[in-house]
PDB file of C-alpha atoms in Angstrom:
ATOM      1  CA  UNK A   1      12.852  11.336 -12.930  1.00  0.00           C
ATOM      2  CA  UNK A   2       9.563  13.025 -13.862  1.00  0.00           C
ATOM      3  CA  UNK A   3      10.933  13.896 -17.311  1.00  0.00           C
ATOM      4  CA  UNK A   4      12.303  10.373 -17.828  1.00  0.00           C
ATOM      5  CA  UNK A   5       9.028   8.734 -16.749  1.00  0.00           C
ATOM      6  CA  UNK A   6       7.003  11.030 -19.011  1.00  0.00           C
ATOM      7  CA  UNK A   7       9.244  10.265 -21.994  1.00  0.00           C
ATOM      8  CA  UNK A   8       8.999   6.529 -21.268  1.00  0.00           C
ATOM      9  CA  UNK A   9       5.202   6.777 -21.218  1.00  0.00           C
ATOM     10  CA  UNK A  10       5.205   8.620 -24.541  1.00  0.00           C
ATOM     11  CA  UNK A  11       7.554   6.035 -26.048  1.00  0.00           C
ATOM     12  CA  UNK A  12       5.290   3.200 -24.920  1.00  0.00           C
ATOM     13  CA  UNK A  13       2.222   4.896 -26.366  1.00  0.00           C
ATOM     14  CA  UNK A  14       3.874   5.609 -29.719  1.00  0.00           C
ATOM     15  CA  UNK A  15       5.321   2.110 -30.025  1.00  0.00           C
ATOM     16  CA  UNK A  16       1.925   0.594 -29.278  1.00  0.00           C
ATOM     17  CA  UNK A  17       3.276  -1.269 -26.267  1.00  0.00           C
ATOM     18  CA  UNK A  18       1.125   0.624 -23.781  1.00  0.00           C
ATOM     19  CA  UNK A  19      -2.216  -1.122 -23.475  1.00  0.00           C
ATOM     20  CA  UNK A  20      -5.116  -0.432 -21.164  1.00  0.00           C
ATOM     21  CA  UNK A  21      -5.954  -2.862 -18.405  1.00  0.00           C
ATOM     22  CA  UNK A  22      -9.437  -4.274 -18.323  1.00  0.00           C
ATOM     23  CA  UNK A  23     -10.320  -5.179 -14.771  1.00  0.00           C
ATOM     24  CA  UNK A  24     -13.120  -4.357 -12.362  1.00  0.00           C
ATOM     25  CA  UNK A  25     -12.475  -1.399 -10.072  1.00  0.00           C
ATOM     26  CA  UNK A  26     -14.371   0.865  -7.713  1.00  0.00           C
ATOM     27  CA  UNK A  27     -14.819   4.149  -9.594  1.00  0.00           C
ATOM     28  CA  UNK A  28     -15.697   6.342  -6.613  1.00  0.00           C
ATOM     29  CA  UNK A  29     -12.843   4.930  -4.573  1.00  0.00           C
ATOM     30  CA  UNK A  30     -10.405   5.702  -7.409  1.00  0.00           C
ATOM     31  CA  UNK A  31     -11.698   9.269  -7.714  1.00  0.00           C
ATOM     32  CA  UNK A  32     -11.497   9.866  -3.984  1.00  0.00           C
ATOM     33  CA  UNK A  33      -7.932   8.556  -4.041  1.00  0.00           C
ATOM     34  CA  UNK A  34      -7.026  11.189  -6.659  1.00  0.00           C
ATOM     35  CA  UNK A  35      -8.653  13.880  -4.529  1.00  0.00           C
ATOM     36  CA  UNK A  36      -6.841  12.783  -1.353  1.00  0.00           C
ATOM     37  CA  UNK A  37      -3.546  12.572  -3.232  1.00  0.00           C
ATOM     38  CA  UNK A  38      -3.789  16.156  -4.488  1.00  0.00           C
ATOM     39  CA  UNK A  39      -5.144  17.906  -1.406  1.00  0.00           C
ATOM     40  CA  UNK A  40      -1.603  18.583  -0.189  1.00  0.00           C
ATOM     41  CA  UNK A  41      -0.996  20.782  -3.266  1.00  0.00           C
ATOM     42  CA  UNK A  42      -3.855  23.203  -2.562  1.00  0.00           C
ATOM     43  CA  UNK A  43      -2.719  26.809  -2.064  1.00  0.00           C
ATOM     44  CA  UNK A  44      -4.089  28.847   0.822  1.00  0.00           C
ATOM     45  CA  UNK A  45      -7.263  30.609  -0.269  1.00  0.00           C
ATOM     46  CA  UNK A  46      -8.131  27.930  -2.852  1.00  0.00           C
ATOM     47  CA  UNK A  47     -11.111  25.615  -2.446  1.00  0.00           C
ATOM     48  CA  UNK A  48     -10.626  22.124  -3.863  1.00  0.00           C
ATOM     49  CA  UNK A  49     -13.793  20.115  -4.555  1.00  0.00           C
ATOM     50  CA  UNK A  50     -14.763  16.709  -5.899  1.00  0.00           C
ATOM     51  CA  UNK A  51     -18.324  16.411  -7.199  1.00  0.00           C
ATOM     52  CA  UNK A  52     -19.600  12.912  -7.954  1.00  0.00           C
ATOM     53  CA  UNK A  53     -22.912  12.262  -9.683  1.00  0.00           C
ATOM     54  CA  UNK A  54     -25.202  10.143  -7.534  1.00  0.00           C
ATOM     55  CA  UNK A  55     -25.943   8.014 -10.589  1.00  0.00           C
ATOM     56  CA  UNK A  56     -22.354   6.889 -11.097  1.00  0.00           C
ATOM     57  CA  UNK A  57     -21.907   3.112 -11.234  1.00  0.00           C
ATOM     58  CA  UNK A  58     -20.055   1.599  -8.307  1.00  0.00           C
ATOM     59  CA  UNK A  59     -17.946  -0.903 -10.234  1.00  0.00           C
ATOM     60  CA  UNK A  60     -16.735  -0.565 -13.820  1.00  0.00           C
ATOM     61  CA  UNK A  61     -14.210  -2.430 -15.950  1.00  0.00           C
ATOM     62  CA  UNK A  62     -11.179  -0.536 -17.191  1.00  0.00           C
ATOM     63  CA  UNK A  63      -7.765   0.799 -16.258  1.00  0.00           C
ATOM     64  CA  UNK A  64      -7.890   2.677 -12.926  1.00  0.00           C
ATOM     65  CA  UNK A  65      -4.167   3.462 -13.075  1.00  0.00           C
ATOM     66  CA  UNK A  66      -4.427   5.371 -16.362  1.00  0.00           C
ATOM     67  CA  UNK A  67      -7.599   7.180 -15.255  1.00  0.00           C
ATOM     68  CA  UNK A  68      -5.708   8.155 -12.111  1.00  0.00           C
ATOM     69  CA  UNK A  69      -2.804   9.416 -14.251  1.00  0.00           C
ATOM     70  CA  UNK A  70      -5.078  11.533 -16.448  1.00  0.00           C
ATOM     71  CA  UNK A  71      -6.879  13.188 -13.546  1.00  0.00           C
ATOM     72  CA  UNK A  72      -3.738  13.716 -11.442  1.00  0.00           C
ATOM     73  CA  UNK A  73      -2.138  15.503 -14.408  1.00  0.00           C
ATOM     74  CA  UNK A  74      -5.168  17.703 -15.097  1.00  0.00           C
ATOM     75  CA  UNK A  75      -6.099  18.505 -11.494  1.00  0.00           C
ATOM     76  CA  UNK A  76      -2.443  18.836 -10.513  1.00  0.00           C
ATOM     77  CA  UNK A  77      -1.994  21.473 -13.224  1.00  0.00           C
ATOM     78  CA  UNK A  78      -5.160  23.248 -12.146  1.00  0.00           C
ATOM     79  CA  UNK A  79      -3.964  23.432  -8.545  1.00  0.00           C
ATOM     80  CA  UNK A  80      -0.500  24.590  -9.610  1.00  0.00           C
ATOM     81  CA  UNK A  81      -1.855  27.474 -11.680  1.00  0.00           C
ATOM     82  CA  UNK A  82      -4.631  28.561  -9.279  1.00  0.00           C
ATOM     83  CA  UNK A  83      -3.656  30.971  -6.523  1.00  0.00           C
ATOM     84  CA  UNK A  84      -7.183  31.888  -5.447  1.00  0.00           C
ATOM     85  CA  UNK A  85     -10.727  30.747  -6.090  1.00  0.00           C
ATOM     86  CA  UNK A  86     -11.428  27.069  -6.635  1.00  0.00           C
ATOM     87  CA  UNK A  87     -10.478  23.897  -8.437  1.00  0.00           C
ATOM     88  CA  UNK A  88     -13.197  21.336  -9.086  1.00  0.00           C
ATOM     89  CA  UNK A  89     -13.235  17.779 -10.370  1.00  0.00           C
ATOM     90  CA  UNK A  90     -16.739  16.853 -11.560  1.00  0.00           C
ATOM     91  CA  UNK A  91     -17.712  13.358 -12.680  1.00  0.00           C
ATOM     92  CA  UNK A  92     -21.123  12.567 -14.148  1.00  0.00           C
ATOM     93  CA  UNK A  93     -22.805   9.683 -15.947  1.00  0.00           C
ATOM     94  CA  UNK A  94     -24.087  10.936 -19.308  1.00  0.00           C
ATOM     95  CA  UNK A  95     -25.431   7.748 -20.935  1.00  0.00           C
ATOM     96  CA  UNK A  96     -26.093   4.143 -20.010  1.00  0.00           C
ATOM     97  CA  UNK A  97     -27.004   0.803 -21.556  1.00  0.00           C
ATOM     98  CA  UNK A  98     -27.550  -2.587 -19.961  1.00  0.00           C
ATOM     99  CA  UNK A  99     -23.841  -3.408 -19.968  1.00  0.00           C
ATOM    100  CA  UNK A 100     -21.987  -0.080 -20.337  1.00  0.00           C
ATOM    101  CA  UNK A 101     -22.029   3.592 -19.428  1.00  0.00           C
ATOM    102  CA  UNK A 102     -20.502   6.854 -20.570  1.00  0.00           C
ATOM    103  CA  UNK A 103     -18.879   9.058 -17.937  1.00  0.00           C
ATOM    104  CA  UNK A 104     -17.936  12.703 -18.365  1.00  0.00           C
ATOM    105  CA  UNK A 105     -14.941  14.065 -16.460  1.00  0.00           C
ATOM    106  CA  UNK A 106     -14.446  17.805 -15.975  1.00  0.00           C
ATOM    107  CA  UNK A 107     -11.540  19.578 -14.286  1.00  0.00           C
ATOM    108  CA  UNK A 108     -12.260  23.294 -13.858  1.00  0.00           C
ATOM    109  CA  UNK A 109     -10.242  26.031 -12.165  1.00  0.00           C
ATOM    110  CA  UNK A 110     -10.175  29.790 -11.628  1.00  0.00           C
ATOM    111  CA  UNK A 111      -6.444  30.041 -12.270  1.00  0.00           C
ATOM    112  CA  UNK A 112      -4.271  31.969 -14.699  1.00  0.00           C
ATOM    113  CA  UNK A 113      -6.039  30.579 -17.761  1.00  0.00           C
ATOM    114  CA  UNK A 114      -4.677  30.128 -21.274  1.00  0.00           C
ATOM    115  CA  UNK A 115      -4.637  32.726 -24.005  1.00  0.00           C
ATOM    116  CA  UNK A 116      -6.622  31.986 -27.159  1.00  0.00           C
ATOM    117  CA  UNK A 117      -3.489  31.910 -29.306  1.00  0.00           C
ATOM    118  CA  UNK A 118      -2.056  29.069 -27.245  1.00  0.00           C
ATOM    119  CA  UNK A 119      -5.200  26.896 -26.933  1.00  0.00           C
ATOM    120  CA  UNK A 120      -4.482  25.075 -30.193  1.00  0.00           C
ATOM    121  CA  UNK A 121      -0.964  24.099 -29.109  1.00  0.00           C
ATOM    122  CA  UNK A 122      -1.468  23.408 -25.406  1.00  0.00           C
ATOM    123  CA  UNK A 123      -1.502  19.613 -25.947  1.00  0.00           C
ATOM    124  CA  UNK A 124       1.746  19.688 -27.910  1.00  0.00           C
ATOM    125  CA  UNK A 125       4.911  18.019 -26.679  1.00  0.00           C
ATOM    126  CA  UNK A 126       7.242  20.115 -24.495  1.00  0.00           C
ATOM    127  CA  UNK A 127       4.715  22.940 -24.863  1.00  0.00           C
ATOM    128  CA  UNK A 128       3.495  25.333 -22.192  1.00  0.00           C
ATOM    129  CA  UNK A 129       1.294  28.376 -22.645  1.00  0.00           C
ATOM    130  CA  UNK A 130       4.046  30.909 -22.027  1.00  0.00           C
ATOM    131  CA  UNK A 131       7.832  30.642 -22.036  1.00  0.00           C
ATOM    132  CA  UNK A 132       7.855  31.940 -18.459  1.00  0.00           C
ATOM    133  CA  UNK A 133       5.563  29.162 -17.219  1.00  0.00           C
ATOM    134  CA  UNK A 134       8.316  26.582 -16.732  1.00  0.00           C
ATOM    135  CA  UNK A 135      10.517  29.101 -14.963  1.00  0.00           C
ATOM    136  CA  UNK A 136       7.731  30.269 -12.647  1.00  0.00           C
ATOM    137  CA  UNK A 137       5.701  27.105 -12.041  1.00  0.00           C
ATOM    138  CA  UNK A 138       7.964  24.226 -13.108  1.00  0.00           C
ATOM    139  CA  UNK A 139       6.872  21.233 -15.148  1.00  0.00           C
ATOM    140  CA  UNK A 140       8.080  19.302 -18.189  1.00  0.00           C
ATOM    141  CA  UNK A 141       5.600  20.410 -20.833  1.00  0.00           C
ATOM    142  CA  UNK A 142       4.756  16.728 -21.404  1.00  0.00           C
ATOM    143  CA  UNK A 143       1.846  16.194 -19.018  1.00  0.00           C
ATOM    144  CA  UNK A 144      -0.975  17.431 -21.263  1.00  0.00           C
ATOM    145  CA  UNK A 145       0.436  15.586 -24.263  1.00  0.00           C
ATOM    146  CA  UNK A 146       0.392  12.345 -22.258  1.00  0.00           C
ATOM    147  CA  UNK A 147      -3.147  13.111 -21.063  1.00  0.00           C
ATOM    148  CA  UNK A 148      -4.281  13.665 -24.665  1.00  0.00           C
ATOM    149  CA  UNK A 149      -2.785  10.382 -25.840  1.00  0.00           C
ATOM    150  CA  UNK A 150      -4.154   8.422 -22.872  1.00  0.00           C
ATOM    151  CA  UNK A 151      -7.648   9.787 -23.511  1.00  0.00           C
ATOM    152  CA  UNK A 152      -7.307   8.883 -27.198  1.00  0.00           C
ATOM    153  CA  UNK A 153      -6.196   5.409 -26.152  1.00  0.00           C
ATOM    154  CA  UNK A 154      -9.677   5.176 -24.582  1.00  0.00           C
ATOM    155  CA  UNK A 155     -11.162   5.991 -28.059  1.00  0.00           C
ATOM    156  CA  UNK A 156     -12.118   9.480 -26.954  1.00  0.00           C
ATOM    157  CA  UNK A 157     -10.731  13.011 -27.069  1.00  0.00           C
ATOM    158  CA  UNK A 158     -10.093  15.812 -24.619  1.00  0.00           C
ATOM    159  CA  UNK A 159     -11.244  19.399 -25.051  1.00  0.00           C
ATOM    160  CA  UNK A 160     -10.441  22.658 -23.297  1.00  0.00           C
ATOM    161  CA  UNK A 161     -12.117  26.007 -22.748  1.00  0.00           C
ATOM    162  CA  UNK A 162     -10.182  28.848 -21.198  1.00  0.00           C
ATOM    163  CA  UNK A 163     -10.087  32.604 -20.724  1.00  0.00           C
ATOM    164  CA  UNK A 164      -6.756  34.130 -19.900  1.00  0.00           C
ATOM    165  CA  UNK A 165      -6.798  35.389 -16.334  1.00  0.00           C
ATOM    166  CA  UNK A 166     -10.119  33.701 -15.523  1.00  0.00           C
ATOM    167  CA  UNK A 167      -9.381  29.980 -15.479  1.00  0.00           C
ATOM    168  CA  UNK A 168      -9.602  26.826 -17.582  1.00  0.00           C
ATOM    169  CA  UNK A 169     -11.899  23.836 -18.066  1.00  0.00           C
ATOM    170  CA  UNK A 170     -10.716  20.490 -19.411  1.00  0.00           C
ATOM    171  CA  UNK A 171     -13.312  17.827 -20.196  1.00  0.00           C
ATOM    172  CA  UNK A 172     -13.605  14.408 -21.821  1.00  0.00           C
ATOM    173  CA  UNK A 173     -16.002  11.439 -21.890  1.00  0.00           C
ATOM    174  CA  UNK A 174     -14.982   7.798 -21.490  1.00  0.00           C
ATOM    175  CA  UNK A 175     -17.005   4.628 -22.032  1.00  0.00           C
ATOM    176  CA  UNK A 176     -16.743   1.787 -19.537  1.00  0.00           C
ATOM    177  CA  UNK A 177     -18.241  -1.653 -19.267  1.00  0.00           C
ATOM    178  CA  UNK A 178     -20.236  -2.344 -16.129  1.00  0.00           C
ATOM    179  CA  UNK A 179     -18.702  -4.968 -13.873  1.00  0.00           C
ATOM    180  CA  UNK A 180     -18.943  -6.752 -10.571  1.00  0.00           C
ATOM    181  CA  UNK A 181     -16.020  -6.627  -8.160  1.00  0.00           C
ATOM    182  CA  UNK A 182     -15.139 -10.137  -7.092  1.00  0.00           C
ATOM    183  CA  UNK A 183     -14.469 -10.365  -3.402  1.00  0.00           C
ATOM    184  CA  UNK A 184     -11.855 -12.723  -2.080  1.00  0.00           C
ATOM    185  CA  UNK A 185     -13.054 -15.238   0.480  1.00  0.00           C
ATOM    186  CA  UNK A 186     -11.964 -14.371   4.003  1.00  0.00           C
ATOM    187  CA  UNK A 187      -8.677 -15.912   5.024  1.00  0.00           C
ATOM    188  CA  UNK A 188      -9.082 -19.074   6.992  1.00  0.00           C
ATOM    189  CA  UNK A 189      -8.227 -18.669  10.630  1.00  0.00           C
ATOM    190  CA  UNK A 190      -5.529 -20.795  12.166  1.00  0.00           C
ATOM    191  CA  UNK A 191      -6.802 -23.431  14.545  1.00  0.00           C
ATOM    192  CA  UNK A 192      -4.905 -25.902  16.649  1.00  0.00           C
ATOM    193  CA  UNK A 193      -5.574 -28.951  18.777  1.00  0.00           C
ATOM    194  CA  UNK A 194      -2.684 -28.344  21.166  1.00  0.00           C
ATOM    195  CA  UNK A 195      -4.924 -27.185  23.961  1.00  0.00           C
ATOM    196  CA  UNK A 196      -4.069 -24.300  26.290  1.00  0.00           C
ATOM    197  CA  UNK A 197      -0.287 -24.242  25.969  1.00  0.00           C
ATOM    198  CA  UNK A 198       1.740 -22.134  28.367  1.00  0.00           C
ATOM    199  CA  UNK A 199       4.544 -20.305  26.549  1.00  0.00           C
ATOM    200  CA  UNK A 200       7.455 -18.270  27.908  1.00  0.00           C
ATOM    201  CA  UNK A 201       8.742 -15.553  25.577  1.00  0.00           C
ATOM    202  CA  UNK A 202      12.243 -14.139  26.098  1.00  0.00           C
ATOM    203  CA  UNK A 203      12.306 -10.835  24.210  1.00  0.00           C
ATOM    204  CA  UNK A 204      13.679  -7.411  25.160  1.00  0.00           C
ATOM    205  CA  UNK A 205      11.955  -5.309  22.478  1.00  0.00           C
ATOM    206  CA  UNK A 206       8.604  -3.918  23.632  1.00  0.00           C
ATOM    207  CA  UNK A 207       6.972  -3.837  20.175  1.00  0.00           C
ATOM    208  CA  UNK A 208       8.094  -7.386  19.451  1.00  0.00           C
ATOM    209  CA  UNK A 209       6.701  -8.440  22.818  1.00  0.00           C
ATOM    210  CA  UNK A 210       3.281  -6.995  21.996  1.00  0.00           C
ATOM    211  CA  UNK A 211       3.241  -8.496  18.522  1.00  0.00           C
ATOM    212  CA  UNK A 212       4.143 -11.947  19.776  1.00  0.00           C
ATOM    213  CA  UNK A 213       1.657 -11.658  22.631  1.00  0.00           C
ATOM    214  CA  UNK A 214      -1.212 -10.840  20.234  1.00  0.00           C
ATOM    215  CA  UNK A 215      -0.315 -13.731  17.954  1.00  0.00           C
ATOM    216  CA  UNK A 216       0.213 -16.280  20.731  1.00  0.00           C
ATOM    217  CA  UNK A 217      -2.991 -15.330  22.520  1.00  0.00           C
ATOM    218  CA  UNK A 218      -4.746 -15.466  19.147  1.00  0.00           C
ATOM    219  CA  UNK A 219      -3.697 -19.124  18.940  1.00  0.00           C
ATOM    220  CA  UNK A 220      -5.444 -19.660  22.267  1.00  0.00           C
ATOM    221  CA  UNK A 221      -2.213 -20.072  24.242  1.00  0.00           C
ATOM    222  CA  UNK A 222      -1.118 -18.455  27.506  1.00  0.00           C
ATOM    223  CA  UNK A 223       2.039 -16.341  27.391  1.00  0.00           C
ATOM    224  CA  UNK A 224       4.455 -14.880  29.943  1.00  0.00           C
ATOM    225  CA  UNK A 225       7.216 -12.476  28.933  1.00  0.00           C
ATOM    226  CA  UNK A 226      10.799 -12.204  30.159  1.00  0.00           C
ATOM    227  CA  UNK A 227      12.750  -9.112  29.106  1.00  0.00           C
ATOM    228  CA  UNK A 228      16.148 -10.854  29.093  1.00  0.00           C
ATOM    229  CA  UNK A 229      17.722 -14.283  29.394  1.00  0.00           C
ATOM    230  CA  UNK A 230      18.423 -13.982  33.111  1.00  0.00           C
ATOM    231  CA  UNK A 231      14.800 -13.163  33.866  1.00  0.00           C
ATOM    232  CA  UNK A 232      13.717 -16.006  31.579  1.00  0.00           C
ATOM    233  CA  UNK A 233      15.844 -18.483  33.541  1.00  0.00           C
ATOM    234  CA  UNK A 234      14.312 -17.236  36.799  1.00  0.00           C
ATOM    235  CA  UNK A 235      10.743 -17.532  35.498  1.00  0.00           C
ATOM    236  CA  UNK A 236      11.393 -21.007  34.075  1.00  0.00           C
ATOM    237  CA  UNK A 237      12.775 -22.144  37.434  1.00  0.00           C
ATOM    238  CA  UNK A 238       9.572 -21.137  39.249  1.00  0.00           C
ATOM    239  CA  UNK A 239       6.929 -21.769  36.581  1.00  0.00           C
ATOM    240  CA  UNK A 240       5.482 -24.494  34.406  1.00  0.00           C
ATOM    241  CA  UNK A 241       5.833 -23.923  30.664  1.00  0.00           C
ATOM    242  CA  UNK A 242       5.286 -26.093  27.609  1.00  0.00           C
ATOM    243  CA  UNK A 243       7.523 -24.094  25.271  1.00  0.00           C
ATOM    244  CA  UNK A 244       9.971 -21.185  25.086  1.00  0.00           C
ATOM    245  CA  UNK A 245      10.321 -18.598  22.325  1.00  0.00           C
ATOM    246  CA  UNK A 246      13.866 -17.250  22.490  1.00  0.00           C
ATOM    247  CA  UNK A 247      15.129 -13.997  21.010  1.00  0.00           C
ATOM    248  CA  UNK A 248      18.834 -14.347  20.232  1.00  0.00           C
ATOM    249  CA  UNK A 249      19.877 -10.717  20.829  1.00  0.00           C
ATOM    250  CA  UNK A 250      19.150  -9.787  24.463  1.00  0.00           C
ATOM    251  CA  UNK A 251      20.999  -7.974  27.266  1.00  0.00           C
ATOM    252  CA  UNK A 252      22.551  -9.743  30.293  1.00  0.00           C
ATOM    253  CA  UNK A 253      22.229 -13.238  28.736  1.00  0.00           C
ATOM    254  CA  UNK A 254      21.583 -13.612  25.023  1.00  0.00           C
ATOM    255  CA  UNK A 255      19.547 -16.441  23.540  1.00  0.00           C
ATOM    256  CA  UNK A 256      22.519 -18.759  23.089  1.00  0.00           C
ATOM    257  CA  UNK A 257      23.799 -18.298  26.643  1.00  0.00           C
ATOM    258  CA  UNK A 258      20.312 -18.692  28.088  1.00  0.00           C
ATOM    259  CA  UNK A 259      19.642 -21.882  26.151  1.00  0.00           C
ATOM    260  CA  UNK A 260      22.968 -23.432  27.108  1.00  0.00           C
ATOM    261  CA  UNK A 261      22.290 -22.663  30.792  1.00  0.00           C
ATOM    262  CA  UNK A 262      18.798 -24.213  30.568  1.00  0.00           C
ATOM    263  CA  UNK A 263      20.179 -27.376  28.980  1.00  0.00           C
ATOM    264  CA  UNK A 264      23.379 -27.839  30.997  1.00  0.00           C
ATOM    265  CA  UNK A 265      22.788 -26.223  34.400  1.00  0.00           C
ATOM    266  CA  UNK A 266      19.036 -26.733  34.747  1.00  0.00           C
ATOM    267  CA  UNK A 267      18.962 -29.957  32.725  1.00  0.00           C
ATOM    268  CA  UNK A 268      15.582 -28.848  31.391  1.00  0.00           C
ATOM    269  CA  UNK A 269      14.410 -30.401  28.073  1.00  0.00           C
ATOM    270  CA  UNK A 270      11.691 -27.752  27.407  1.00  0.00           C
ATOM    271  CA  UNK A 271      11.286 -27.153  23.636  1.00  0.00           C
ATOM    272  CA  UNK A 272      12.933 -23.857  22.619  1.00  0.00           C
ATOM    273  CA  UNK A 273      12.298 -22.006  19.361  1.00  0.00           C
ATOM    274  CA  UNK A 274      14.794 -19.313  18.327  1.00  0.00           C
ATOM    275  CA  UNK A 275      13.385 -16.016  16.995  1.00  0.00           C
ATOM    276  CA  UNK A 276      15.772 -13.612  15.285  1.00  0.00           C
ATOM    277  CA  UNK A 277      15.908 -10.922  12.622  1.00  0.00           C
ATOM    278  CA  UNK A 278      19.401 -12.067  11.623  1.00  0.00           C
ATOM    279  CA  UNK A 279      19.414 -14.495   8.705  1.00  0.00           C
ATOM    280  CA  UNK A 280      23.110 -15.278   8.709  1.00  0.00           C
ATOM    281  CA  UNK A 281      24.399 -18.395   7.038  1.00  0.00           C
ATOM    282  CA  UNK A 282      24.859 -21.163   9.590  1.00  0.00           C
ATOM    283  CA  UNK A 283      22.749 -19.501  12.286  1.00  0.00           C
ATOM    284  CA  UNK A 284      20.185 -22.296  12.255  1.00  0.00           C
ATOM    285  CA  UNK A 285      22.949 -24.834  12.935  1.00  0.00           C
ATOM    286  CA  UNK A 286      24.353 -22.620  15.680  1.00  0.00           C
ATOM    287  CA  UNK A 287      20.899 -22.512  17.320  1.00  0.00           C
ATOM    288  CA  UNK A 288      20.592 -26.282  17.142  1.00  0.00           C
ATOM    289  CA  UNK A 289      24.112 -26.724  18.522  1.00  0.00           C
ATOM    290  CA  UNK A 290      23.184 -24.495  21.469  1.00  0.00           C
ATOM    291  CA  UNK A 291      20.283 -26.814  22.283  1.00  0.00           C
ATOM    292  CA  UNK A 292      17.346 -25.127  20.589  1.00  0.00           C
ATOM    293  CA  UNK A 293      14.726 -27.167  18.786  1.00  0.00           C
ATOM    294  CA  UNK A 294      13.498 -24.826  16.076  1.00  0.00           C
ATOM    295  CA  UNK A 295      14.095 -21.511  14.323  1.00  0.00           C
ATOM    296  CA  UNK A 296      11.683 -18.769  13.134  1.00  0.00           C
ATOM    297  CA  UNK A 297      13.023 -15.647  11.341  1.00  0.00           C
ATOM    298  CA  UNK A 298      11.600 -12.235  12.241  1.00  0.00           C
ATOM    299  CA  UNK A 299       9.351 -10.712  11.103  1.00  0.00           C
ATOM    300  CA  UNK A 300       7.549 -14.030  11.408  1.00  0.00           C
ATOM    301  CA  UNK A 301       4.341 -15.106   9.715  1.00  0.00           C
ATOM    302  CA  UNK A 302       1.659 -16.567  11.959  1.00  0.00           C
ATOM    303  CA  UNK A 303       1.435 -19.872  10.115  1.00  0.00           C
ATOM    304  CA  UNK A 304       5.230 -20.254  10.222  1.00  0.00           C
ATOM    305  CA  UNK A 305       5.277 -19.792  13.984  1.00  0.00           C
ATOM    306  CA  UNK A 306       2.420 -22.232  14.448  1.00  0.00           C
ATOM    307  CA  UNK A 307       4.177 -24.762  12.205  1.00  0.00           C
ATOM    308  CA  UNK A 308       7.352 -24.377  14.260  1.00  0.00           C
ATOM    309  CA  UNK A 309       5.407 -24.964  17.485  1.00  0.00           C
ATOM    310  CA  UNK A 310       3.786 -28.005  15.879  1.00  0.00           C
ATOM    311  CA  UNK A 311       7.160 -29.340  14.821  1.00  0.00           C
ATOM    312  CA  UNK A 312       8.916 -29.061  18.191  1.00  0.00           C
ATOM    313  CA  UNK A 313       5.934 -30.441  20.110  1.00  0.00           C
ATOM    314  CA  UNK A 314       5.405 -33.191  17.515  1.00  0.00           C
ATOM    315  CA  UNK A 315       1.652 -32.839  17.631  1.00  0.00           C
ATOM    316  CA  UNK A 316      -0.808 -32.460  14.772  1.00  0.00           C
ATOM    317  CA  UNK A 317      -2.330 -29.110  13.873  1.00  0.00           C
ATOM    318  CA  UNK A 318      -5.764 -28.865  12.294  1.00  0.00           C
ATOM    319  CA  UNK A 319      -6.122 -25.987   9.823  1.00  0.00           C
TER     320      UNK A 319
END
């Protein structure tokens, strides 16, 4: 899959179909993501560092995905070929205007290094420094070629300095436009004018109980929980509730059996909303035939549940 994905990237670049995104992104957040992603590859005895210039802009406009790809390739290689010492990613602002800035990226390691005779070919396709490299360390021999072409797609170039046995240093400079990250307005909270409803939930799964409880209480309603249909019938017989939420798959009495008992034996018209993870054809009609008033699939969305409650109670909701 790695080989196939690398070849696809190369094909896109050569055909001109790979273009760079231009959107605002948080530079430091992107760099820290690369660092966190690669920490799991660090060998024992190797120190992995990320140095960020204090003068770096917070938000720039560009393609964070391709920057991520470049740095993951370079730093990933550095970590793979470094058994002791350190690997460092350094990022520094080198120039700035009112609307743009130039940023220098350096990936340096104390690994096996590259011999002088191979430095000129290291960015070639399917090329690695030594024939034994693939056998010993793995890899496709495409990563550095993709890095080179991605950097060139940014109208720049990548350079390398290395001493065999002492480590390598890859570096390049990219220009970015300054930008402002637009923040989305906070999601509107759901409000209702149904008052302090009292709801009985019949649900045997503990996690589903807690989820429903948080949502229902967030609506401003009171909730009691029955762990099966039999317990739900008992609680309904001795309590006052405005609505029932009914899981269909429960021990002792399932949702269908419980609803039929409530309708026929108790003659209780309380609104009942079915809640189930099964989305089988005809299940809604089966719920209605059993005497339920509404149906909400799990996992449910808060607004869907509130709409279902609104529907069965036939009262208006204010959003």
